[in-house]
XYZ file of C-alpha atoms in Angstrom:
359
model
C -34.600 24.311 6.752
C -30.801 24.330 6.976
C -30.786 26.291 10.231
C -33.480 23.985 11.622
C -31.084 21.045 11.247
C -28.317 22.651 13.308
C -27.574 22.095 16.986
C -29.555 20.108 19.533
C -33.064 20.082 20.965
C -34.914 18.282 23.764
C -35.399 14.608 22.956
C -38.472 14.127 20.778
C -41.247 12.107 22.461
C -41.128 9.545 19.646
C -37.424 8.937 20.357
C -37.420 9.200 24.142
C -35.963 6.378 26.223
C -35.122 5.536 29.830
C -32.117 7.775 30.530
C -31.540 6.165 33.922
C -31.293 2.735 32.267
C -28.774 4.078 29.769
C -26.745 5.687 32.551
C -26.627 2.400 34.474
C -25.483 0.563 31.349
C -22.753 3.090 30.562
C -21.553 3.135 34.158
C -21.069 -0.634 33.954
C -19.695 -0.915 30.412
C -17.973 2.338 29.380
C -14.550 2.902 30.876
C -14.196 6.281 32.562
C -17.908 7.084 32.456
C -19.210 9.107 35.403
C -22.703 10.559 35.765
C -25.008 12.278 36.174
C -26.091 12.052 32.547
C -28.179 14.535 30.577
C -29.361 13.868 27.028
C -30.126 16.161 24.082
C -31.088 15.159 20.544
C -29.287 16.482 17.484
C -31.680 18.218 15.099
C -30.101 16.907 11.918
C -30.545 13.428 10.540
C -33.617 11.657 9.249
C -32.690 7.998 9.638
C -31.063 7.000 12.917
C -31.722 9.433 15.797
C -28.517 10.842 17.264
C -28.074 12.128 20.794
C -25.577 14.261 22.689
C -24.717 12.642 26.011
C -23.366 15.165 28.509
C -21.693 14.379 31.831
C -19.715 16.669 34.142
C -16.406 15.295 32.802
C -17.096 14.165 29.221
C -19.394 14.519 26.239
C -20.314 11.580 24.014
C -22.537 10.908 21.005
C -25.049 8.078 20.894
C -26.667 6.870 17.691
C -29.544 4.407 17.752
C -32.087 2.700 15.598
C -35.347 4.705 15.437
C -37.234 1.847 17.044
C -37.227 -1.903 17.741
C -35.957 -3.918 14.789
C -39.339 -5.615 14.384
C -40.888 -2.268 13.345
C -38.281 -1.397 10.699
C -37.644 -2.250 7.070
C -35.354 -5.253 6.555
C -31.624 -4.385 6.639
C -32.359 -0.697 7.422
C -30.841 1.368 10.268
C -27.895 -0.991 10.744
C -26.134 0.766 13.625
C -23.966 -2.284 14.246
C -22.536 -1.943 10.738
C -21.834 1.751 11.311
C -19.987 0.854 14.490
C -17.954 -1.854 12.779
C -16.840 0.163 9.746
C -15.854 3.238 11.742
C -13.904 1.140 14.223
C -12.083 -0.526 11.300
C -11.282 2.793 9.604
C -9.882 4.431 12.726
C -6.203 5.112 12.077
C -6.509 5.148 8.262
C -6.508 8.260 6.043
C -10.307 8.398 6.471
C -11.128 10.508 9.562
C -13.732 8.913 11.842
C -14.697 9.251 15.512
C -13.390 6.715 18.011
C -15.956 4.003 18.689
C -16.546 3.363 22.393
C -19.420 0.926 22.906
C -21.997 -1.073 20.935
C -25.199 -2.391 22.492
C -27.381 -4.678 20.377
C -29.527 -5.728 23.354
C -32.888 -3.999 22.846
C -33.709 -4.684 26.479
C -31.522 -1.788 27.654
C -33.344 1.200 26.081
C -35.714 -0.502 23.631
C -33.448 -0.444 20.578
C -29.847 -1.040 19.529
C -27.341 1.818 19.852
C -23.671 2.708 19.944
C -21.637 5.387 21.685
C -18.715 7.245 20.119
C -16.496 10.176 20.970
C -17.891 13.659 20.519
C -16.180 15.537 17.679
C -16.188 19.300 17.982
C -16.215 21.283 14.737
C -18.414 22.626 11.939
C -21.219 20.968 10.007
C -21.778 22.851 6.755
C -25.339 22.294 5.563
C -25.598 24.524 2.485
C -23.474 23.150 -0.372
C -23.043 26.611 -1.865
C -21.121 27.507 1.338
C -22.463 31.075 1.658
C -20.454 31.768 4.822
C -17.112 31.268 3.036
C -15.215 33.260 0.450
C -14.372 31.975 -3.019
C -11.019 30.461 -2.030
C -12.514 28.892 1.079
C -15.206 27.142 -0.944
C -12.595 25.675 -3.272
C -10.612 24.305 -0.344
C -13.684 22.666 1.206
C -14.568 20.926 -2.063
C -10.980 19.787 -2.563
C -10.952 18.337 0.948
C -14.151 16.388 0.275
C -12.576 15.064 -2.910
C -9.427 14.049 -1.031
C -11.326 12.127 1.638
C -13.668 10.187 -0.653
C -10.647 9.235 -2.781
C -8.841 8.115 0.380
C -11.837 5.970 1.349
C -11.879 4.198 -2.002
C -8.160 3.483 -1.708
C -8.405 1.794 1.716
C -7.368 -1.866 1.628
C -10.606 -3.253 3.054
C -9.077 -6.684 3.609
C -6.199 -5.239 5.637
C -8.581 -3.404 7.994
C -10.710 -6.498 8.611
C -13.635 -5.756 6.298
C -13.210 -8.499 3.700
C -16.664 -9.846 4.608
C -18.359 -6.443 4.945
C -20.347 -6.875 1.708
C -21.428 -9.606 -0.667
C -19.061 -10.281 -3.575
C -20.082 -9.527 -7.167
C -23.127 -8.115 -8.954
C -23.139 -4.947 -6.881
C -25.428 -2.881 -9.122
C -27.755 -5.798 -9.804
C -28.191 -6.370 -6.066
C -28.516 -2.685 -5.209
C -31.134 -2.005 -7.870
C -33.124 -5.015 -6.655
C -32.748 -3.927 -3.017
C -33.886 -0.347 -3.536
C -36.702 -1.416 -5.849
C -38.004 -3.672 -3.086
C -37.519 -1.042 -0.374
C -39.354 1.540 -2.468
C -42.239 -0.812 -3.204
C -42.552 -1.663 0.496
C -42.721 2.008 1.486
C -44.587 3.541 -1.474
C -47.361 5.916 -0.466
C -48.392 6.860 -3.998
C -47.850 5.796 -7.602
C -44.805 7.500 -9.177
C -44.524 6.509 -12.867
C -40.891 7.649 -13.144
C -39.872 5.222 -10.381
C -41.683 2.365 -12.102
C -39.836 3.184 -15.333
C -36.452 3.321 -13.573
C -37.077 -0.009 -11.833
C -37.509 -1.536 -15.297
C -34.826 0.465 -17.139
C -31.839 0.289 -14.803
C -31.188 -3.483 -14.728
C -31.579 -3.612 -18.520
C -28.958 -0.907 -19.173
C -25.998 -1.807 -16.977
C -22.830 -0.550 -18.742
C -19.629 -2.658 -18.826
C -17.939 -0.387 -16.296
C -20.682 -1.107 -13.759
C -20.160 -4.847 -14.235
C -16.375 -4.674 -13.755
C -15.873 -6.964 -10.760
C -12.281 -5.749 -10.264
C -13.597 -2.415 -8.972
C -14.392 -3.031 -5.324
C -13.914 -0.685 -2.381
C -15.542 0.372 0.855
C -18.401 2.632 -0.161
C -19.921 5.097 2.288
C -23.316 5.185 0.612
C -24.252 8.727 1.658
C -21.077 10.805 1.281
C -22.175 14.425 1.210
C -21.289 17.751 2.813
C -23.623 17.571 5.797
C -22.403 14.112 6.822
C -18.953 15.585 7.483
C -17.572 17.426 10.488
C -14.949 19.998 9.545
C -12.288 21.411 11.816
C -13.510 24.564 13.557
C -11.077 26.831 11.691
C -9.312 24.826 8.969
C -10.672 23.356 5.699
C -9.987 19.878 7.042
C -12.481 17.072 7.629
C -12.322 15.937 11.243
C -14.826 13.083 10.878
C -17.011 11.339 8.311
C -20.348 10.359 9.863
C -23.506 8.395 8.997
C -22.161 5.067 7.711
C -25.523 3.295 7.837
C -25.519 2.547 4.093
C -21.859 1.548 3.858
C -20.778 -1.763 2.361
C -18.304 -3.185 -0.134
C -19.239 -2.061 -3.617
C -18.377 -0.185 -6.755
C -16.469 3.038 -5.995
C -18.029 4.902 -8.933
C -21.480 4.277 -7.480
C -20.344 6.040 -4.324
C -18.503 8.860 -6.075
C -21.289 9.573 -8.582
C -23.771 9.749 -5.688
C -21.560 12.428 -4.150
C -21.516 14.247 -7.517
C -25.305 14.390 -7.785
C -25.026 17.767 -6.053
C -24.047 19.302 -9.411
C -27.372 18.082 -10.892
C -29.787 18.905 -8.065
C -30.960 22.461 -7.615
C -30.746 24.015 -4.132
C -34.481 23.846 -3.471
C -34.807 20.117 -4.068
C -32.187 18.389 -1.928
C -29.512 20.939 -1.035
C -27.679 20.679 -4.366
C -25.664 23.223 -6.352
C -27.275 22.626 -9.751
C -27.778 25.791 -11.791
C -25.443 27.923 -9.671
C -22.479 29.872 -11.078
C -19.727 27.544 -9.911
C -16.878 29.633 -11.287
C -18.088 32.730 -9.454
C -18.499 30.752 -6.236
C -15.065 29.124 -6.476
C -16.603 25.635 -6.656
C -15.048 23.303 -9.250
C -17.080 22.110 -12.207
C -18.216 18.516 -12.076
C -15.677 17.536 -14.752
C -12.870 19.191 -12.791
C -13.998 17.387 -9.662
C -14.091 14.017 -11.464
C -10.630 14.644 -12.941
C -9.149 15.377 -9.500
C -10.731 12.225 -8.057
C -9.275 10.179 -10.902
C -5.823 11.619 -10.237
C -6.080 10.742 -6.557
C -7.347 7.202 -7.135
C -4.988 6.377 -9.997
C -7.576 6.274 -12.768
C -5.838 7.208 -16.001
C -8.847 8.207 -18.108
C -11.474 10.574 -16.658
C -13.249 10.547 -20.038
C -13.879 6.822 -19.644
C -15.421 7.455 -16.237
C -17.695 10.126 -17.694
C -18.750 7.906 -20.601
C -21.237 6.026 -18.398
C -22.010 8.967 -16.137
C -25.679 9.261 -17.152
C -26.323 5.689 -15.987
C -24.612 6.301 -12.665
C -26.569 9.487 -12.088
C -29.879 7.853 -13.042
C -29.118 4.976 -10.659
C -28.274 7.306 -7.778
C -31.285 9.569 -8.309
C -33.453 6.428 -8.265
C -31.705 5.207 -5.113
C -32.061 8.577 -3.388
C -35.739 8.694 -4.338
C -36.206 5.273 -2.735
C -34.444 6.510 0.412
C -36.582 9.651 0.677
C -39.706 7.535 0.186
C -38.582 5.334 3.074
C -38.142 8.435 5.238
C -41.640 9.616 4.313
C -43.065 6.197 5.206
C -41.338 6.252 8.585
C -42.756 9.728 9.179
C -46.218 8.372 8.463
C -45.516 5.499 10.875
C -44.086 7.848 13.517
C -40.497 6.531 13.586
C -38.566 9.054 11.446
C -35.840 10.972 13.277
C -36.635 14.564 12.273
C -39.574 16.808 11.538
C -38.171 17.420 8.057
C -38.789 13.749 7.285
C -42.442 14.578 6.747
C -41.552 16.612 3.679
C -39.313 13.939 2.163
C -42.129 12.310 0.240
C -42.457 15.445 -1.870
C -38.814 15.091 -2.922
C -39.280 11.474 -4.062
C -41.255 12.280 -7.202
C -38.917 15.158 -8.147
C -35.826 12.954 -7.769
C -37.417 10.086 -9.699
C -38.379 12.452 -12.512
C -34.809 13.748 -12.666
C -33.508 10.193 -12.671
C -35.722 9.154 -15.563
C -34.667 12.237 -17.534
C -31.011 11.313 -16.897
C -31.665 7.737 -18.050
C -33.108 8.948 -21.327
C -29.852 10.814 -21.995
C -27.832 7.637 -21.546
């Protein structure tokens, strides 16, 4: 599965478009563009299809909605938001590609898209990092920690993102949003999801309601959404900002930390592995380092509500995988692996409900 997500492939029939029309548009709108243009599709990704655009002089990346907006769930696949947040973050301590062009006119290729610079480097799919030695694994995890801490420290007002999300009640709104999205895409009855939909809004801890904690949140910060330098343990670019908004930083960070609770066979986690032998920090060590970097004085206070945060994120991830499964059934999902995502939904929901009962 991991190897199947690597590299490019011919454009899938369900995501094909008029390449000549795209080339004409880029020739008119993108400075320095010269054809002829050839297009390949990246294998990875299950939400917004991503393409490699190759010309004799330059290589670009295009990311698009999976179809016309009328066929998609409300607020999903927001490529224009991805474009905006990455353009705003360029030049901060958060590494992102340079944004080149946004096209919201569906008349060009049938759906909205944007074009960004091509970033050469490594995408590491397996979170146990089998290709690295013990020290190398530790450096990769420390670099991920550094970058997510840097993101949560960005002054979102100073970079022009003061209106990037709705103010207040972040968890209340997110729980309601993902409950609705799940119910709109449900293909089967999953009792654990029904229990979480009822339990989560009734058990919001004080820390989750602290309106002073607001930052840019990525929404899907994980290993395989990062491009690392080809030789150094340094992140060259953070990708896949579709779910980004203004929100609670601990929601974002605890989502990233779900890897410690998910076993490798479920959703590429590191749960149950011997972290010390691998050189991967324990979850508590990872939380402590994040707290140091973000100026939080009490890691124990962060961990006090950890079961709620994990239950929330497992619920949210289950809703996302159910949406992917629904799109696969409808023929709009961006990868063949999307067809197996429905099987993960029940497992994630069950884990989420078990985490809630520990809270």
